[in-house]
PDB file of C-alpha atoms and ligand atoms in Angstrom:
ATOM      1  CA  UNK V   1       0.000   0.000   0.000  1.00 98.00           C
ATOM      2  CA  UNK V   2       1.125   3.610  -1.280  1.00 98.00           C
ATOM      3  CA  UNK V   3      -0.046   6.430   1.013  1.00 98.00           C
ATOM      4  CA  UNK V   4       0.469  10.186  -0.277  1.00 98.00           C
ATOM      5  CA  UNK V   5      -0.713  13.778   0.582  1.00 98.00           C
ATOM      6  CA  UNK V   6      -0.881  16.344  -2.161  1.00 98.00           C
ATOM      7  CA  UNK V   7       0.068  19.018   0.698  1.00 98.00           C
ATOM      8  CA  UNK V   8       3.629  16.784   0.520  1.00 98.00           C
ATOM      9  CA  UNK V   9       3.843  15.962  -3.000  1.00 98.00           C
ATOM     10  CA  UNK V  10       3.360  20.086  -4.046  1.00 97.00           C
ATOM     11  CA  UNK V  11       6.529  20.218  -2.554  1.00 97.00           C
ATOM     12  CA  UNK V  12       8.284  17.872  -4.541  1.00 97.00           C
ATOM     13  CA  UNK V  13       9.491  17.046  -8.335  1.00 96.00           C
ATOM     14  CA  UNK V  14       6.481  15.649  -8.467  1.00 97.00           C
ATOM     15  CA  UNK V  15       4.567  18.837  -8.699  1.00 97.00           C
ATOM     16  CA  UNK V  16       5.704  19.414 -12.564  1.00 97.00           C
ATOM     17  CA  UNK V  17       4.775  23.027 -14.496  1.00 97.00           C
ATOM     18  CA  UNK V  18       4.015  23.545 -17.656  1.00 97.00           C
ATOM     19  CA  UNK V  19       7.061  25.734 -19.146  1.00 96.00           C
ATOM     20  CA  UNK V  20       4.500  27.756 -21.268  1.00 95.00           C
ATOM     21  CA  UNK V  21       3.126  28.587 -17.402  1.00 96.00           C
ATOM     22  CA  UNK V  22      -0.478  27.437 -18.464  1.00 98.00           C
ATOM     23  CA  UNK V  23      -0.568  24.522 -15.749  1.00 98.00           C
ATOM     24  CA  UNK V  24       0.919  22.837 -12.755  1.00 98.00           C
ATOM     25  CA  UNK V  25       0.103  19.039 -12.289  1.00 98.00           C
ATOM     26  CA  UNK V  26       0.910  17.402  -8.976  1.00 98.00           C
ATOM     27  CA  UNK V  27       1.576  13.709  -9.731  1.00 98.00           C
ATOM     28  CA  UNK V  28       0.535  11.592  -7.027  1.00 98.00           C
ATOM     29  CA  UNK V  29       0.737   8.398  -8.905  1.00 98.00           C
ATOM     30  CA  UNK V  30       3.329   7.518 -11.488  1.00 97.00           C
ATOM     31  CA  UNK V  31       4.288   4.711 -13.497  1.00 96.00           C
ATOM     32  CA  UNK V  32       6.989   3.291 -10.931  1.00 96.00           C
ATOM     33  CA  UNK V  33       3.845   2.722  -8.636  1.00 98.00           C
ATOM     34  CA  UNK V  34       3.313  -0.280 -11.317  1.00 97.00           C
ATOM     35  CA  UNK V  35      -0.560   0.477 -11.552  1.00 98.00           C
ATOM     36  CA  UNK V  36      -0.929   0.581 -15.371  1.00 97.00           C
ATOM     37  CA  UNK V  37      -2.170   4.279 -15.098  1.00 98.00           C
ATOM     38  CA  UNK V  38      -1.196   7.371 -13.731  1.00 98.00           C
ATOM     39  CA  UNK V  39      -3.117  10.593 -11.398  1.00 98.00           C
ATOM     40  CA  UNK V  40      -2.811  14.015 -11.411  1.00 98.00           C
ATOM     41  CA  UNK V  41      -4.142  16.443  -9.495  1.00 98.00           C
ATOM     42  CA  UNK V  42      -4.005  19.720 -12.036  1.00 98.00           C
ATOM     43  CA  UNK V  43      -4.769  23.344 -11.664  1.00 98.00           C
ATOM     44  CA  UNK V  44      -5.346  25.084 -15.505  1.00 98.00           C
ATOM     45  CA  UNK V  45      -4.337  29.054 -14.832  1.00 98.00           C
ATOM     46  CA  UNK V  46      -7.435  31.198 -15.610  1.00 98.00           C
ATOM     47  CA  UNK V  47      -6.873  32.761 -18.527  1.00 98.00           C
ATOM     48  CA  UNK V  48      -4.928  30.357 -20.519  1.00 98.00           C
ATOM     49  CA  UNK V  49      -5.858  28.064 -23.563  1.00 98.00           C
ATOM     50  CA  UNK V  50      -3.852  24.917 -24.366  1.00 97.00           C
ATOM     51  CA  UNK V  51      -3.441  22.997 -27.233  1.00 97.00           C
ATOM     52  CA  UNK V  52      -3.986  19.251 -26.310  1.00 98.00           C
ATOM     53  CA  UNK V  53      -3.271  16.329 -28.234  1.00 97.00           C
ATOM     54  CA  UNK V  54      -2.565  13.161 -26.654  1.00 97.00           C
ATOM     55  CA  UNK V  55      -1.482  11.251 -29.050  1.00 95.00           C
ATOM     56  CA  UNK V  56       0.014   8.501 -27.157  1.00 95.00           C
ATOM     57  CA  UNK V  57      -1.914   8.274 -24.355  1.00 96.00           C
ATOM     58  CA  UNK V  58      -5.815   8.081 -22.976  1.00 97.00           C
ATOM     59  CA  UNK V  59      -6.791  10.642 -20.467  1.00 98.00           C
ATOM     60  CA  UNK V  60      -9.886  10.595 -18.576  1.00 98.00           C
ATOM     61  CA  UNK V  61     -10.445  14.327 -16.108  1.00 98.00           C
ATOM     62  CA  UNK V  62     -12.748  15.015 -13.522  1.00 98.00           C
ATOM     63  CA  UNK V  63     -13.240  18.929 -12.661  1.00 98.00           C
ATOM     64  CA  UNK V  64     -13.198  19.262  -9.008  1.00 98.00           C
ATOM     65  CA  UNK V  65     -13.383  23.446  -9.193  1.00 98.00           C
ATOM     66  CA  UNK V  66     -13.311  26.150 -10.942  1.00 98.00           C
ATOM     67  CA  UNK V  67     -14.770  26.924 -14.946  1.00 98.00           C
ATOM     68  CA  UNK V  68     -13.655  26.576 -18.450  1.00 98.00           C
ATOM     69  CA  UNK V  69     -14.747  24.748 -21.633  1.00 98.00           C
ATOM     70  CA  UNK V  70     -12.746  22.505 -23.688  1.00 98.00           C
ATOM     71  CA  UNK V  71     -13.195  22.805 -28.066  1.00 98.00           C
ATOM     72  CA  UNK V  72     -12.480  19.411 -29.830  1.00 98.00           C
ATOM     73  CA  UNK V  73     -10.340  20.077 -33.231  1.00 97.00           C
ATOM     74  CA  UNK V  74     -12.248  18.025 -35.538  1.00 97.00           C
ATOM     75  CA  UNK V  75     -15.959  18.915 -35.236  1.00 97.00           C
ATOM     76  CA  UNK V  76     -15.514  22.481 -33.362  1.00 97.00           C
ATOM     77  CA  UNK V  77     -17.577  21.279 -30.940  1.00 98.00           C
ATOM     78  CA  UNK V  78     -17.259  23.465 -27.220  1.00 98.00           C
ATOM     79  CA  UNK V  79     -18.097  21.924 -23.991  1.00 98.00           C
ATOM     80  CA  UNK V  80     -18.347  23.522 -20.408  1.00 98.00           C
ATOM     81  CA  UNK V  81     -16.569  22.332 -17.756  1.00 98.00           C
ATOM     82  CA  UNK V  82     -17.614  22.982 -14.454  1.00 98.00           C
ATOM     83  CA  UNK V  83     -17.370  21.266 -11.102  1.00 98.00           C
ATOM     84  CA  UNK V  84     -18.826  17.387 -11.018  1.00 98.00           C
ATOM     85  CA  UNK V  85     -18.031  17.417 -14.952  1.00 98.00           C
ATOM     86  CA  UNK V  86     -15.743  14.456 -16.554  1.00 98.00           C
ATOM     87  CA  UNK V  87     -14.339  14.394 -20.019  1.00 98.00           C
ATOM     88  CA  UNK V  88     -13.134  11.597 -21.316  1.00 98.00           C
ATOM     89  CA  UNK V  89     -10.458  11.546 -24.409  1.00 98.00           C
ATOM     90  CA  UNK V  90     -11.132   8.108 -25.684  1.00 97.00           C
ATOM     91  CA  UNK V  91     -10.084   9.060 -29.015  1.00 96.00           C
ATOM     92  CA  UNK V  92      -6.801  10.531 -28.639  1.00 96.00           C
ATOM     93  CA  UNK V  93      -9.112  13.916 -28.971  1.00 97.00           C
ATOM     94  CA  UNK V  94      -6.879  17.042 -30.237  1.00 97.00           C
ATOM     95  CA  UNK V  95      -8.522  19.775 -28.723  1.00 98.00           C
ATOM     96  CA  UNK V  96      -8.480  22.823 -26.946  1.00 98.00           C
ATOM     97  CA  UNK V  97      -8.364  23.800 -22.952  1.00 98.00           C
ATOM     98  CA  UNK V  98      -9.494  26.740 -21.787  1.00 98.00           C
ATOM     99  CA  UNK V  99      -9.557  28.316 -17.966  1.00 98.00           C
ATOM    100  CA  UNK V 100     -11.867  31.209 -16.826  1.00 98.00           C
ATOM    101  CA  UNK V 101     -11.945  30.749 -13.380  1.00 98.00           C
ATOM    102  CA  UNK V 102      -8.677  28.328 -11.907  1.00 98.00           C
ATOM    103  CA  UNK V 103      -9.833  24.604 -12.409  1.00 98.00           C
ATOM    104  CA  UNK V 104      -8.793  21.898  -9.970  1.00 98.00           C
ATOM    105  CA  UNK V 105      -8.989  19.071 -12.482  1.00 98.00           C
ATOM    106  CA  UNK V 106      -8.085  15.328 -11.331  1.00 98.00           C
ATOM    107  CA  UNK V 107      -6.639  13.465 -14.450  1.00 98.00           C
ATOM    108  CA  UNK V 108      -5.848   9.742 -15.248  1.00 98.00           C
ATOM    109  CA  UNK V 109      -2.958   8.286 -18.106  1.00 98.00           C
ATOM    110  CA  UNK V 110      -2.960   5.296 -19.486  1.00 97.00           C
ATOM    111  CA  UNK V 111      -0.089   4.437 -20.310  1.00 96.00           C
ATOM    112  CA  UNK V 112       0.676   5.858 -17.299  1.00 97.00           C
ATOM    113  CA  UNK V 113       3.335   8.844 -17.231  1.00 96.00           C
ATOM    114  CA  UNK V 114       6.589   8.760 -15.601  1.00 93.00           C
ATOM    115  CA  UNK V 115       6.597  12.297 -14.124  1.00 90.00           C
ATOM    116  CA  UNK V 116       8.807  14.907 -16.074  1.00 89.00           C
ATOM    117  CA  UNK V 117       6.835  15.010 -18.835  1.00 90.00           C
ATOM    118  CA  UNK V 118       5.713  18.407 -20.407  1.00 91.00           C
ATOM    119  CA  UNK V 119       3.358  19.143 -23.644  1.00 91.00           C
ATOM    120  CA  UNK V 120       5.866  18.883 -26.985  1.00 91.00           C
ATOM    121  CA  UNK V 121       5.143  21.152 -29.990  1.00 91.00           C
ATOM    122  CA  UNK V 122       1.853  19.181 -30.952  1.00 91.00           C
ATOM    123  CA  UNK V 123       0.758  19.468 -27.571  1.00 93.00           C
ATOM    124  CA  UNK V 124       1.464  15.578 -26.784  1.00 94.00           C
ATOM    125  CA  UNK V 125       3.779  13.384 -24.540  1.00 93.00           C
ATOM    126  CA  UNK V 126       5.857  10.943 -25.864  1.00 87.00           C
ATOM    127  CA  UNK V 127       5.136   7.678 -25.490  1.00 85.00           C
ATOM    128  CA  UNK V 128       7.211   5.860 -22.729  1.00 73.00           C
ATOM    129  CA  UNK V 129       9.741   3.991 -24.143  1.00 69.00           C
ATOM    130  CA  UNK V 130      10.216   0.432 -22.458  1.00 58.00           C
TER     131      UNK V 130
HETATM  132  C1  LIG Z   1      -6.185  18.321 -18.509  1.00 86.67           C
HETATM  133  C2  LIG Z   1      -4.771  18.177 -18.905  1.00 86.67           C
HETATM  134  O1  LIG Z   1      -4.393  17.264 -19.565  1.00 86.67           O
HETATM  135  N1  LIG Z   1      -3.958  19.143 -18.488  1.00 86.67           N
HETATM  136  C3  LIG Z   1      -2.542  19.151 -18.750  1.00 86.67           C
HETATM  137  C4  LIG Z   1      -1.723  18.558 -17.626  1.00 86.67           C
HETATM  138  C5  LIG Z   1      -2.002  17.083 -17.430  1.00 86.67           C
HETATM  139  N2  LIG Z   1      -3.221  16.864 -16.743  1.00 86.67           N
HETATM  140  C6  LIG Z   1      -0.895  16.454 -16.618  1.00 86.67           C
HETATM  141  O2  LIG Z   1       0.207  16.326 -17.112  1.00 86.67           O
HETATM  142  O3  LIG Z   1      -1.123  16.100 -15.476  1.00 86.67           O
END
């Protein structure tokens, strides 16, 4: 059994941020925890938009706080997010994030990331390399 507070982990390498300052994401489970996923707690800066596209990966997010919408690429399609919402990229979605009020958003990979990992030029994470 793995116990872990997020009060702890913030103060760690765990808590990663995004270098384009959109994001932090406090990982409180990583691949090395051998769970075949990984969970984030994430706070998107109001304000901000992000270009998303996991590529590699499936991502499942729960808002806990806070108000945005996210825009899928292919259909143009906007959705609110607001607390008790879930989204659900079962398609490898490109889309776009966007923060009006701070969001507390709790995230799931799978594959499960290995915790530096920040958005490349596509807006993607490279697939871990076993
Ligand atoms: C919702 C989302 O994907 N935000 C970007 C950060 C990501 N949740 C992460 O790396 O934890």
């Amino acid at each position: 059994m793995i116990v872990r507070t997020l009060q702890e982990a913030l103060k760690t390498d765990r808590c990663k941020k995004a270098a384009n300052g959109n994001w932090q994401s406090v990982r409180l489970s990583l691949k090395d925890d051998n769970m075949g996923f990984s969970f984030h707690i994430t706070t998107i800066y109001a304000g901000t938009e992000t270009h998303i596209w996991y590529k590699y990966h499936l991502e499942t997010v729960y808002c806990i706080s806070g108000e945005g919408e996210i825009e899928t690429v292919a259909d143009g399609k906007v959705y609110p997010i607001k607390p008790g919402t879930v989204y659900i990229l079962d398609k490898h979605d490109e889309h776009y994030l966007r923060s009006f009020k701070d969001m507390e958003l709790a995230c799931v990979f799978n594959p499960p990331l290995r915790g530096d990992e920040d958005h490349d030029e596509d807006g993607a994470y490279r697939p871990a390399e076993d």
